[in-house]
PDB file of C-alpha atoms in Angstrom:
ATOM      1  CA  UNK A  72     -68.729-128.421 136.675  1.00 55.00           C
ATOM      2  CA  UNK A  73     -67.767-126.082 133.764  1.00 54.00           C
ATOM      3  CA  UNK A  74     -64.275-124.429 133.919  1.00 51.00           C
ATOM      4  CA  UNK A  75     -64.912-122.110 131.154  1.00 50.00           C
ATOM      5  CA  UNK A  76     -63.767-119.188 133.215  1.00 48.00           C
ATOM      6  CA  UNK A  77     -60.487-120.806 134.244  1.00 48.00           C
ATOM      7  CA  UNK A  78     -59.581-122.286 130.687  1.00 47.00           C
ATOM      8  CA  UNK A  79     -59.712-120.786 127.246  1.00 39.00           C
ATOM      9  CA  UNK A  80     -61.486-123.877 125.948  1.00 38.00           C
ATOM     10  CA  UNK A  81     -64.704-125.205 127.476  1.00 39.00           C
ATOM     11  CA  UNK A  82     -64.195-128.466 129.492  1.00 48.00           C
ATOM     12  CA  UNK A  83     -66.638-130.213 131.474  1.00 50.00           C
ATOM     13  CA  UNK A  84     -65.370-132.072 134.457  1.00 54.00           C
ATOM     14  CA  UNK A  85     -66.943-134.430 136.783  1.00 56.00           C
ATOM     15  CA  UNK A  86     -66.802-133.839 140.400  1.00 56.00           C
ATOM     16  CA  UNK A  87     -67.657-136.087 143.091  1.00 59.00           C
ATOM     17  CA  UNK A  88     -68.846-135.640 146.877  1.00 55.00           C
ATOM     18  CA  UNK A  89     -66.692-138.222 148.139  1.00 50.00           C
ATOM     19  CA  UNK A  90     -67.127-141.731 149.203  1.00 46.00           C
ATOM     20  CA  UNK A  91     -67.782-141.162 152.782  1.00 45.00           C
ATOM     21  CA  UNK A  92     -69.751-143.452 155.102  1.00 41.00           C
ATOM     22  CA  UNK A  93     -73.029-142.218 156.187  1.00 39.00           C
ATOM     23  CA  UNK A  94     -72.835-140.118 159.302  1.00 42.00           C
ATOM     24  CA  UNK A  95     -74.702-140.819 162.477  1.00 43.00           C
ATOM     25  CA  UNK A  96     -77.606-138.344 162.897  1.00 44.00           C
ATOM     26  CA  UNK A  97     -77.354-136.005 166.028  1.00 46.00           C
ATOM     27  CA  UNK A  98     -80.206-136.954 168.523  1.00 48.00           C
ATOM     28  CA  UNK A  99     -82.376-134.149 169.720  1.00 51.00           C
ATOM     29  CA  UNK A 100     -80.937-132.922 173.097  1.00 52.00           C
ATOM     30  CA  UNK A 101     -77.598-134.711 172.626  1.00 56.00           C
ATOM     31  CA  UNK A 102     -74.608-132.661 173.806  1.00 59.00           C
ATOM     32  CA  UNK A 103     -72.200-132.805 170.640  1.00 56.00           C
ATOM     33  CA  UNK A 104     -68.531-132.094 171.575  1.00 61.00           C
ATOM     34  CA  UNK A 105     -66.893-132.776 168.282  1.00 66.00           C
ATOM     35  CA  UNK A 106     -66.723-131.167 164.716  1.00 76.00           C
ATOM     36  CA  UNK A 107     -65.714-132.278 161.215  1.00 83.00           C
ATOM     37  CA  UNK A 108     -62.108-131.039 160.488  1.00 86.00           C
ATOM     38  CA  UNK A 109     -60.517-130.584 156.915  1.00 88.00           C
ATOM     39  CA  UNK A 110     -57.029-130.985 156.560  1.00 89.00           C
ATOM     40  CA  UNK A 111     -55.735-129.463 153.090  1.00 90.00           C
ATOM     41  CA  UNK A 112     -52.514-129.004 151.362  1.00 91.00           C
ATOM     42  CA  UNK A 113     -50.909-125.514 151.234  1.00 91.00           C
ATOM     43  CA  UNK A 114     -52.295-123.064 148.681  1.00 90.00           C
ATOM     44  CA  UNK A 115     -50.747-123.516 145.149  1.00 89.00           C
ATOM     45  CA  UNK A 116     -51.601-122.933 141.527  1.00 86.00           C
ATOM     46  CA  UNK A 117     -52.048-126.371 140.353  1.00 86.00           C
ATOM     47  CA  UNK A 118     -55.719-126.599 139.243  1.00 83.00           C
ATOM     48  CA  UNK A 119     -55.793-130.403 138.499  1.00 84.00           C
ATOM     49  CA  UNK A 120     -54.148-131.669 141.518  1.00 87.00           C
ATOM     50  CA  UNK A 121     -55.420-131.372 145.114  1.00 89.00           C
ATOM     51  CA  UNK A 122     -54.509-133.541 148.279  1.00 90.00           C
ATOM     52  CA  UNK A 123     -56.676-133.212 151.542  1.00 90.00           C
ATOM     53  CA  UNK A 124     -58.332-135.256 154.286  1.00 90.00           C
ATOM     54  CA  UNK A 125     -61.851-134.942 155.760  1.00 87.00           C
ATOM     55  CA  UNK A 126     -61.973-136.105 159.370  1.00 87.00           C
ATOM     56  CA  UNK A 127     -65.479-137.172 160.390  1.00 83.00           C
ATOM     57  CA  UNK A 128     -67.049-137.190 163.753  1.00 81.00           C
ATOM     58  CA  UNK A 129     -67.261-140.868 165.227  1.00 79.00           C
ATOM     59  CA  UNK A 130     -70.552-142.666 164.863  1.00 75.00           C
ATOM     60  CA  UNK A 131     -70.706-143.694 168.728  1.00 74.00           C
ATOM     61  CA  UNK A 132     -69.106-142.749 171.698  1.00 71.00           C
ATOM     62  CA  UNK A 133     -66.530-145.759 171.767  1.00 75.00           C
ATOM     63  CA  UNK A 134     -65.578-145.620 168.107  1.00 77.00           C
ATOM     64  CA  UNK A 135     -62.936-143.650 166.425  1.00 82.00           C
ATOM     65  CA  UNK A 136     -63.158-140.917 164.030  1.00 81.00           C
ATOM     66  CA  UNK A 137     -63.237-141.742 160.320  1.00 83.00           C
ATOM     67  CA  UNK A 138     -61.087-139.917 157.531  1.00 86.00           C
ATOM     68  CA  UNK A 139     -62.029-139.587 154.075  1.00 86.00           C
ATOM     69  CA  UNK A 140     -59.435-138.921 151.477  1.00 89.00           C
ATOM     70  CA  UNK A 141     -59.821-135.802 149.289  1.00 89.00           C
ATOM     71  CA  UNK A 142     -58.670-135.350 145.618  1.00 88.00           C
ATOM     72  CA  UNK A 143     -58.968-133.028 142.773  1.00 86.00           C
ATOM     73  CA  UNK A 144     -62.529-134.703 141.934  1.00 85.00           C
ATOM     74  CA  UNK A 145     -63.771-133.365 145.160  1.00 85.00           C
ATOM     75  CA  UNK A 146     -62.544-129.741 144.692  1.00 85.00           C
ATOM     76  CA  UNK A 147     -64.712-127.097 143.276  1.00 84.00           C
ATOM     77  CA  UNK A 148     -62.585-124.305 141.878  1.00 82.00           C
ATOM     78  CA  UNK A 149     -63.466-120.286 142.311  1.00 76.00           C
ATOM     79  CA  UNK A 150     -65.230-119.286 138.842  1.00 72.00           C
ATOM     80  CA  UNK A 151     -66.679-122.668 137.985  1.00 76.00           C
ATOM     81  CA  UNK A 152     -70.202-123.220 136.892  1.00 78.00           C
ATOM     82  CA  UNK A 153     -72.140-126.217 138.075  1.00 79.00           C
ATOM     83  CA  UNK A 154     -73.978-128.448 135.473  1.00 79.00           C
ATOM     84  CA  UNK A 155     -76.516-130.991 135.974  1.00 81.00           C
ATOM     85  CA  UNK A 156     -76.455-130.571 139.746  1.00 79.00           C
ATOM     86  CA  UNK A 157     -79.192-128.760 141.782  1.00 80.00           C
ATOM     87  CA  UNK A 158     -77.191-127.877 144.936  1.00 81.00           C
ATOM     88  CA  UNK A 159     -73.698-128.644 146.581  1.00 81.00           C
ATOM     89  CA  UNK A 160     -72.805-128.575 150.310  1.00 80.00           C
ATOM     90  CA  UNK A 161     -69.137-127.595 150.822  1.00 83.00           C
ATOM     91  CA  UNK A 162     -66.524-125.968 152.780  1.00 85.00           C
ATOM     92  CA  UNK A 163     -64.190-123.249 151.647  1.00 86.00           C
ATOM     93  CA  UNK A 164     -60.440-124.333 151.739  1.00 87.00           C
ATOM     94  CA  UNK A 165     -59.067-121.544 150.145  1.00 88.00           C
ATOM     95  CA  UNK A 166     -60.204-117.915 150.077  1.00 87.00           C
ATOM     96  CA  UNK A 167     -59.002-114.604 148.889  1.00 86.00           C
ATOM     97  CA  UNK A 168     -55.458-114.371 147.336  1.00 86.00           C
ATOM     98  CA  UNK A 169     -55.097-118.318 148.284  1.00 87.00           C
ATOM     99  CA  UNK A 170     -57.526-119.416 145.585  1.00 86.00           C
ATOM    100  CA  UNK A 171     -56.012-121.141 142.537  1.00 84.00           C
ATOM    101  CA  UNK A 172     -57.814-118.595 140.233  1.00 81.00           C
ATOM    102  CA  UNK A 173     -56.084-115.748 141.788  1.00 84.00           C
ATOM    103  CA  UNK A 174     -52.739-117.569 142.015  1.00 86.00           C
ATOM    104  CA  UNK A 175     -52.887-118.299 138.234  1.00 83.00           C
ATOM    105  CA  UNK A 176     -53.759-114.680 137.344  1.00 82.00           C
ATOM    106  CA  UNK A 177     -50.842-112.570 136.071  1.00 79.00           C
ATOM    107  CA  UNK A 178     -50.613-108.666 135.860  1.00 75.00           C
ATOM    108  CA  UNK A 179     -51.416-107.248 132.559  1.00 73.00           C
ATOM    109  CA  UNK A 180     -48.252-106.214 131.060  1.00 72.00           C
ATOM    110  CA  UNK A 181     -47.724-102.703 129.886  1.00 72.00           C
ATOM    111  CA  UNK A 182     -47.580-102.118 126.169  1.00 77.00           C
ATOM    112  CA  UNK A 183     -44.722-100.133 125.171  1.00 81.00           C
ATOM    113  CA  UNK A 184     -43.850 -99.349 121.422  1.00 83.00           C
ATOM    114  CA  UNK A 185     -40.380 -99.728 119.999  1.00 84.00           C
ATOM    115  CA  UNK A 186     -40.192 -95.944 119.918  1.00 85.00           C
ATOM    116  CA  UNK A 187     -41.125 -95.761 123.716  1.00 86.00           C
ATOM    117  CA  UNK A 188     -38.539 -98.282 124.785  1.00 87.00           C
ATOM    118  CA  UNK A 189     -35.898 -96.692 122.636  1.00 89.00           C
ATOM    119  CA  UNK A 190     -36.567 -93.208 124.217  1.00 89.00           C
ATOM    120  CA  UNK A 191     -36.533 -94.924 127.676  1.00 89.00           C
ATOM    121  CA  UNK A 192     -33.273 -96.459 127.051  1.00 91.00           C
ATOM    122  CA  UNK A 193     -31.745 -93.211 125.560  1.00 90.00           C
ATOM    123  CA  UNK A 194     -33.140 -91.114 128.537  1.00 90.00           C
ATOM    124  CA  UNK A 195     -31.528 -93.780 131.004  1.00 91.00           C
ATOM    125  CA  UNK A 196     -28.211 -93.428 129.077  1.00 93.00           C
ATOM    126  CA  UNK A 197     -28.404 -89.638 129.392  1.00 91.00           C
ATOM    127  CA  UNK A 198     -29.087 -89.727 132.986  1.00 91.00           C
ATOM    128  CA  UNK A 199     -26.274 -92.081 133.626  1.00 92.00           C
ATOM    129  CA  UNK A 200     -23.876 -89.634 131.827  1.00 93.00           C
ATOM    130  CA  UNK A 201     -25.366 -86.773 133.834  1.00 92.00           C
ATOM    131  CA  UNK A 202     -24.940 -88.298 137.066  1.00 93.00           C
ATOM    132  CA  UNK A 203     -21.277 -89.317 136.235  1.00 94.00           C
ATOM    133  CA  UNK A 204     -20.594 -85.838 135.019  1.00 93.00           C
ATOM    134  CA  UNK A 205     -22.121 -84.201 138.098  1.00 93.00           C
ATOM    135  CA  UNK A 206     -20.182 -86.690 140.548  1.00 93.00           C
ATOM    136  CA  UNK A 207     -16.730 -85.914 138.632  1.00 94.00           C
ATOM    137  CA  UNK A 208     -17.425 -82.235 138.518  1.00 93.00           C
ATOM    138  CA  UNK A 209     -18.209 -82.210 142.406  1.00 92.00           C
ATOM    139  CA  UNK A 210     -14.939 -83.899 143.222  1.00 93.00           C
ATOM    140  CA  UNK A 211     -12.964 -81.778 140.681  1.00 93.00           C
ATOM    141  CA  UNK A 212     -14.638 -78.490 142.252  1.00 91.00           C
ATOM    142  CA  UNK A 213     -14.010 -79.530 145.941  1.00 91.00           C
ATOM    143  CA  UNK A 214     -10.198 -80.169 145.075  1.00 91.00           C
ATOM    144  CA  UNK A 215      -9.694 -77.282 143.127  1.00 90.00           C
ATOM    145  CA  UNK A 216     -11.228 -74.884 145.529  1.00 89.00           C
ATOM    146  CA  UNK A 217      -9.541 -76.056 148.613  1.00 87.00           C
ATOM    147  CA  UNK A 218      -5.990 -75.796 146.729  1.00 88.00           C
ATOM    148  CA  UNK A 219      -6.757 -72.385 145.409  1.00 86.00           C
ATOM    149  CA  UNK A 220      -8.662 -70.708 148.121  1.00 85.00           C
ATOM    150  CA  UNK A 221      -6.235 -67.901 148.188  1.00 80.00           C
ATOM    151  CA  UNK A 222      -7.119 -66.732 144.687  1.00 83.00           C
ATOM    152  CA  UNK A 223     -10.845 -66.945 145.293  1.00 84.00           C
ATOM    153  CA  UNK A 224     -11.200 -63.555 146.689  1.00 80.00           C
ATOM    154  CA  UNK A 225     -13.538 -62.547 144.056  1.00 80.00           C
ATOM    155  CA  UNK A 226     -16.037 -65.094 145.612  1.00 83.00           C
ATOM    156  CA  UNK A 227     -15.410 -64.055 149.144  1.00 83.00           C
ATOM    157  CA  UNK A 228     -12.894 -66.782 150.257  1.00 84.00           C
ATOM    158  CA  UNK A 229      -9.484 -66.081 151.943  1.00 83.00           C
ATOM    159  CA  UNK A 230      -7.525 -67.876 154.649  1.00 81.00           C
ATOM    160  CA  UNK A 231      -6.446 -64.501 156.452  1.00 80.00           C
ATOM    161  CA  UNK A 232      -9.504 -62.500 157.733  1.00 77.00           C
ATOM    162  CA  UNK A 233      -7.323 -59.427 157.985  1.00 78.00           C
ATOM    163  CA  UNK A 234      -6.438 -59.048 154.122  1.00 77.00           C
ATOM    164  CA  UNK A 235      -8.365 -56.007 152.542  1.00 75.00           C
ATOM    165  CA  UNK A 236      -9.958 -56.296 149.203  1.00 72.00           C
ATOM    166  CA  UNK A 237      -7.323 -56.662 146.459  1.00 69.00           C
ATOM    167  CA  UNK A 238      -6.903 -54.122 143.972  1.00 61.00           C
ATOM    168  CA  UNK A 239      -9.007 -51.551 146.184  1.00 62.00           C
ATOM    169  CA  UNK A 240      -6.249 -49.182 146.711  1.00 60.00           C
ATOM    170  CA  UNK A 241      -8.018 -45.772 146.482  1.00 61.00           C
ATOM    171  CA  UNK A 242      -7.027 -43.294 148.945  1.00 61.00           C
ATOM    172  CA  UNK A 243     -10.705 -42.450 150.076  1.00 62.00           C
ATOM    173  CA  UNK A 244     -11.061 -46.246 150.847  1.00 60.00           C
ATOM    174  CA  UNK A 245      -8.047 -46.825 152.984  1.00 63.00           C
ATOM    175  CA  UNK A 246      -9.978 -46.668 156.099  1.00 68.00           C
ATOM    176  CA  UNK A 247     -12.554 -49.486 155.214  1.00 68.00           C
ATOM    177  CA  UNK A 248     -12.399 -52.471 157.355  1.00 71.00           C
ATOM    178  CA  UNK A 249     -11.604 -55.947 155.655  1.00 72.00           C
ATOM    179  CA  UNK A 250     -14.809 -57.689 154.622  1.00 75.00           C
ATOM    180  CA  UNK A 251     -15.985 -60.815 156.133  1.00 81.00           C
ATOM    181  CA  UNK A 252     -14.030 -63.694 154.443  1.00 83.00           C
ATOM    182  CA  UNK A 253     -15.070 -67.223 154.229  1.00 84.00           C
ATOM    183  CA  UNK A 254     -12.283 -69.320 155.346  1.00 83.00           C
ATOM    184  CA  UNK A 255     -13.845 -72.850 153.954  1.00 85.00           C
ATOM    185  CA  UNK A 256     -15.056 -73.720 150.680  1.00 87.00           C
ATOM    186  CA  UNK A 257     -18.131 -75.607 149.970  1.00 88.00           C
ATOM    187  CA  UNK A 258     -17.889 -79.209 150.609  1.00 90.00           C
ATOM    188  CA  UNK A 259     -18.424 -82.140 148.148  1.00 91.00           C
ATOM    189  CA  UNK A 260     -22.218 -82.520 148.890  1.00 91.00           C
ATOM    190  CA  UNK A 261     -22.799 -78.946 148.325  1.00 91.00           C
ATOM    191  CA  UNK A 262     -21.029 -78.723 145.055  1.00 91.00           C
ATOM    192  CA  UNK A 263     -22.710 -81.930 143.852  1.00 92.00           C
ATOM    193  CA  UNK A 264     -26.172 -80.267 144.430  1.00 92.00           C
ATOM    194  CA  UNK A 265     -24.958 -77.089 142.800  1.00 91.00           C
ATOM    195  CA  UNK A 266     -24.132 -78.968 139.549  1.00 92.00           C
ATOM    196  CA  UNK A 267     -27.133 -81.084 139.707  1.00 91.00           C
ATOM    197  CA  UNK A 268     -29.119 -77.667 139.494  1.00 90.00           C
ATOM    198  CA  UNK A 269     -26.999 -76.399 136.724  1.00 90.00           C
ATOM    199  CA  UNK A 270     -27.199 -79.481 134.582  1.00 88.00           C
ATOM    200  CA  UNK A 271     -30.833 -80.105 135.309  1.00 85.00           C
ATOM    201  CA  UNK A 272     -31.810 -79.471 131.681  1.00 84.00           C
ATOM    202  CA  UNK A 273     -29.313 -82.226 130.579  1.00 83.00           C
ATOM    203  CA  UNK A 274     -32.205 -84.668 130.718  1.00 82.00           C
ATOM    204  CA  UNK A 275     -34.565 -83.960 127.824  1.00 83.00           C
ATOM    205  CA  UNK A 276     -37.886 -84.009 129.499  1.00 81.00           C
ATOM    206  CA  UNK A 277     -39.718 -82.176 126.668  1.00 85.00           C
ATOM    207  CA  UNK A 278     -38.872 -85.173 124.442  1.00 85.00           C
ATOM    208  CA  UNK A 279     -41.855 -87.136 125.997  1.00 85.00           C
ATOM    209  CA  UNK A 280     -44.231 -84.357 125.473  1.00 88.00           C
ATOM    210  CA  UNK A 281     -43.165 -84.017 121.711  1.00 89.00           C
ATOM    211  CA  UNK A 282     -43.367 -87.710 121.169  1.00 88.00           C
ATOM    212  CA  UNK A 283     -46.962 -87.966 122.721  1.00 88.00           C
ATOM    213  CA  UNK A 284     -48.037 -85.174 120.656  1.00 91.00           C
ATOM    214  CA  UNK A 285     -46.535 -87.017 117.582  1.00 89.00           C
ATOM    215  CA  UNK A 286     -48.381 -90.225 118.573  1.00 88.00           C
ATOM    216  CA  UNK A 287     -51.724 -88.267 118.828  1.00 90.00           C
ATOM    217  CA  UNK A 288     -51.321 -86.902 115.317  1.00 91.00           C
ATOM    218  CA  UNK A 289     -50.520 -90.383 113.934  1.00 89.00           C
ATOM    219  CA  UNK A 290     -53.706 -91.862 115.491  1.00 89.00           C
ATOM    220  CA  UNK A 291     -55.723 -88.857 113.841  1.00 91.00           C
ATOM    221  CA  UNK A 292     -53.965 -89.769 110.587  1.00 90.00           C
ATOM    222  CA  UNK A 293     -55.080 -93.440 110.855  1.00 89.00           C
ATOM    223  CA  UNK A 294     -58.783 -92.223 111.349  1.00 89.00           C
ATOM    224  CA  UNK A 295     -58.590 -90.007 108.444  1.00 91.00           C
ATOM    225  CA  UNK A 296     -57.089 -92.651 106.062  1.00 90.00           C
ATOM    226  CA  UNK A 297     -59.419 -93.260 103.174  1.00 90.00           C
ATOM    227  CA  UNK A 298     -57.810 -96.551 102.345  1.00 89.00           C
ATOM    228  CA  UNK A 299     -58.904 -97.894 105.817  1.00 87.00           C
ATOM    229  CA  UNK A 300     -62.725 -96.503 105.351  1.00 90.00           C
ATOM    230  CA  UNK A 301     -65.537 -98.859 104.983  1.00 88.00           C
ATOM    231  CA  UNK A 302     -67.972 -96.960 102.901  1.00 88.00           C
ATOM    232  CA  UNK A 303     -71.087 -99.447 103.417  1.00 88.00           C
ATOM    233  CA  UNK A 304     -71.108 -99.206 107.051  1.00 88.00           C
ATOM    234  CA  UNK A 305     -69.618 -95.704 107.259  1.00 89.00           C
ATOM    235  CA  UNK A 306     -66.943 -96.834 109.654  1.00 89.00           C
ATOM    236  CA  UNK A 307     -63.406 -95.169 109.559  1.00 90.00           C
ATOM    237  CA  UNK A 308     -60.481 -96.774 111.127  1.00 88.00           C
ATOM    238  CA  UNK A 309     -60.233 -96.385 114.980  1.00 86.00           C
ATOM    239  CA  UNK A 310     -56.760 -96.278 116.651  1.00 85.00           C
ATOM    240  CA  UNK A 311     -57.335 -97.448 120.044  1.00 81.00           C
ATOM    241  CA  UNK A 312     -53.870 -97.858 121.176  1.00 80.00           C
ATOM    242  CA  UNK A 313     -50.823 -95.526 121.319  1.00 80.00           C
ATOM    243  CA  UNK A 314     -48.447 -98.007 119.709  1.00 83.00           C
ATOM    244  CA  UNK A 315     -49.443 -96.860 116.119  1.00 84.00           C
ATOM    245  CA  UNK A 316     -45.527 -96.087 115.735  1.00 82.00           C
ATOM    246  CA  UNK A 317     -44.783 -99.949 115.321  1.00 83.00           C
ATOM    247  CA  UNK A 318     -47.163-100.439 112.337  1.00 81.00           C
ATOM    248  CA  UNK A 319     -44.390 -99.848 110.022  1.00 79.00           C
ATOM    249  CA  UNK A 320     -42.453-102.709 111.730  1.00 80.00           C
ATOM    250  CA  UNK A 321     -45.032-105.377 111.165  1.00 79.00           C
ATOM    251  CA  UNK A 322     -43.777-108.109 108.804  1.00 82.00           C
ATOM    252  CA  UNK A 323     -45.825-111.111 109.591  1.00 82.00           C
ATOM    253  CA  UNK A 324     -49.303-111.593 110.882  1.00 76.00           C
ATOM    254  CA  UNK A 325     -50.524-114.935 112.520  1.00 76.00           C
ATOM    255  CA  UNK A 326     -54.149-115.316 113.197  1.00 71.00           C
ATOM    256  CA  UNK A 327     -55.946-118.411 114.802  1.00 70.00           C
ATOM    257  CA  UNK A 328     -59.361-117.578 113.314  1.00 65.00           C
ATOM    258  CA  UNK A 329     -60.631-117.228 109.738  1.00 63.00           C
ATOM    259  CA  UNK A 330     -62.565-114.161 109.676  1.00 60.00           C
ATOM    260  CA  UNK A 331     -60.665-112.189 112.216  1.00 61.00           C
ATOM    261  CA  UNK A 332     -58.464-110.530 109.307  1.00 63.00           C
ATOM    262  CA  UNK A 333     -60.459-111.732 106.380  1.00 67.00           C
ATOM    263  CA  UNK A 334     -63.738-111.160 105.069  1.00 69.00           C
ATOM    264  CA  UNK A 335     -66.163-114.306 105.029  1.00 71.00           C
ATOM    265  CA  UNK A 336     -67.822-113.701 101.582  1.00 75.00           C
ATOM    266  CA  UNK A 337     -69.420-116.792  99.666  1.00 78.00           C
ATOM    267  CA  UNK A 338     -69.649-116.287  95.883  1.00 80.00           C
ATOM    268  CA  UNK A 339     -71.677-118.579  93.702  1.00 82.00           C
ATOM    269  CA  UNK A 340     -69.488-119.944  90.989  1.00 82.00           C
ATOM    270  CA  UNK A 341     -70.938-123.160  89.761  1.00 84.00           C
ATOM    271  CA  UNK A 342     -72.871-126.240  90.806  1.00 86.00           C
ATOM    272  CA  UNK A 343     -74.539-129.340  89.446  1.00 87.00           C
ATOM    273  CA  UNK A 344     -77.984-130.372  90.175  1.00 89.00           C
ATOM    274  CA  UNK A 345     -79.559-133.566  88.788  1.00 86.00           C
ATOM    275  CA  UNK A 346     -76.757-133.667  86.034  1.00 85.00           C
ATOM    276  CA  UNK A 347     -77.561-129.901  85.181  1.00 86.00           C
ATOM    277  CA  UNK A 348     -74.508-127.609  85.518  1.00 85.00           C
ATOM    278  CA  UNK A 349     -75.312-124.094  86.669  1.00 83.00           C
ATOM    279  CA  UNK A 350     -72.835-121.369  86.322  1.00 80.00           C
ATOM    280  CA  UNK A 351     -70.005-120.535  83.826  1.00 75.00           C
ATOM    281  CA  UNK A 352     -66.658-122.351  83.643  1.00 74.00           C
ATOM    282  CA  UNK A 353     -64.048-121.506  86.334  1.00 69.00           C
ATOM    283  CA  UNK A 354     -60.840-120.329  84.589  1.00 68.00           C
ATOM    284  CA  UNK A 355     -57.930-122.432  86.022  1.00 65.00           C
ATOM    285  CA  UNK A 356     -54.197-121.261  85.904  1.00 59.00           C
ATOM    286  CA  UNK A 357     -51.734-123.711  84.556  1.00 56.00           C
ATOM    287  CA  UNK A 358     -49.467-125.014  87.199  1.00 53.00           C
ATOM    288  CA  UNK A 359     -46.430-124.410  85.361  1.00 53.00           C
ATOM    289  CA  UNK A 360     -47.007-120.583  85.032  1.00 53.00           C
ATOM    290  CA  UNK A 361     -49.454-118.451  86.726  1.00 50.00           C
ATOM    291  CA  UNK A 362     -51.356-116.192  84.503  1.00 52.00           C
ATOM    292  CA  UNK A 363     -51.505-112.636  85.380  1.00 54.00           C
ATOM    293  CA  UNK A 364     -54.767-110.751  85.937  1.00 51.00           C
ATOM    294  CA  UNK A 365     -55.029-109.407  82.275  1.00 56.00           C
ATOM    295  CA  UNK A 366     -54.320-112.783  80.786  1.00 58.00           C
ATOM    296  CA  UNK A 367     -56.790-114.528  82.715  1.00 52.00           C
ATOM    297  CA  UNK A 368     -59.563-111.711  81.693  1.00 54.00           C
ATOM    298  CA  UNK A 369     -58.526-112.397  77.950  1.00 56.00           C
ATOM    299  CA  UNK A 370     -58.498-116.109  78.365  1.00 56.00           C
ATOM    300  CA  UNK A 371     -62.171-115.833  79.954  1.00 52.00           C
ATOM    301  CA  UNK A 372     -63.261-113.573  77.142  1.00 51.00           C
ATOM    302  CA  UNK A 373     -61.874-115.915  74.345  1.00 53.00           C
ATOM    303  CA  UNK A 374     -63.069-118.975  75.771  1.00 50.00           C
ATOM    304  CA  UNK A 375     -65.884-120.661  74.128  1.00 43.00           C
ATOM    305  CA  UNK A 376     -68.828-121.060  76.318  1.00 45.00           C
ATOM    306  CA  UNK A 377     -71.040-122.727  73.707  1.00 45.00           C
ATOM    307  CA  UNK A 378     -70.196-126.007  75.182  1.00 46.00           C
ATOM    308  CA  UNK A 379     -71.647-125.061  78.562  1.00 47.00           C
ATOM    309  CA  UNK A 380     -75.328-125.500  79.063  1.00 49.00           C
ATOM    310  CA  UNK A 381     -77.467-122.442  79.324  1.00 51.00           C
ATOM    311  CA  UNK A 382     -78.059-121.076  82.786  1.00 50.00           C
ATOM    312  CA  UNK A 383     -81.093-122.501  84.616  1.00 49.00           C
ATOM    313  CA  UNK A 384     -83.091-121.065  87.355  1.00 49.00           C
ATOM    314  CA  UNK A 385     -82.837-123.353  90.682  1.00 46.00           C
TER     315      UNK A 385
END
């Protein structure tokens, strides 16, 4: 089988159908009351290990059932491809989320830029300060309202329901009945929700919108950059990720392939065929001191090429 789907590098593995004894064929018309059972280990994520047992039916009425041990060489993993095998008869021991392929798969992590993580931490800090402020103001408001309820006449609070409005001593209004005073102040929960409503703008929700607009404009600038434009194929740079804000933080680039980040261009320098040298001599820099680009050009121009044989056609 081929485990290319399960592993990043192709690796062929040999699988064996087992070293079981030949099973007795069921005769026509015979009443069969037994089945073959599979005893398997619990589902796990180890793709190179397996332990199980296959219990075969007895070959005769008086004999006992035979058991065949099963190992990793008897297991076909989900996603594997058969090689050099026309057909396989098997039984599914793990299905669905119990398969080793699913148990070894991990969720794709979300990609956040350094700016996004900084904004998230800042918003969490602001949210924590807001919650602390709301709770403190709720406690302070509840305590002060209960202590000074007698001076909150302007808000409709009074402990005496028969007291008229203060500073309302006009002669024409002497017959007015006292207003409907509220004898109790709002509790802590009411004050807390009031301050939550008042301080709802404490969290900068518009900051996310502004940052997203800035990120989109930076993606456009990457596509408009002439230094990243390939004129031969008429291909501009394409910013397919929203983490363009991290480009200025890149210091080192590691690549496991030659050609991924470089251009594979082979230029003819010099060769020797049957004793004949083709091509001009290649200028070599001194190991003690590396020559600059201009010095190299001057050295090549001043070098005597008469010693080299003329160019020939291959």
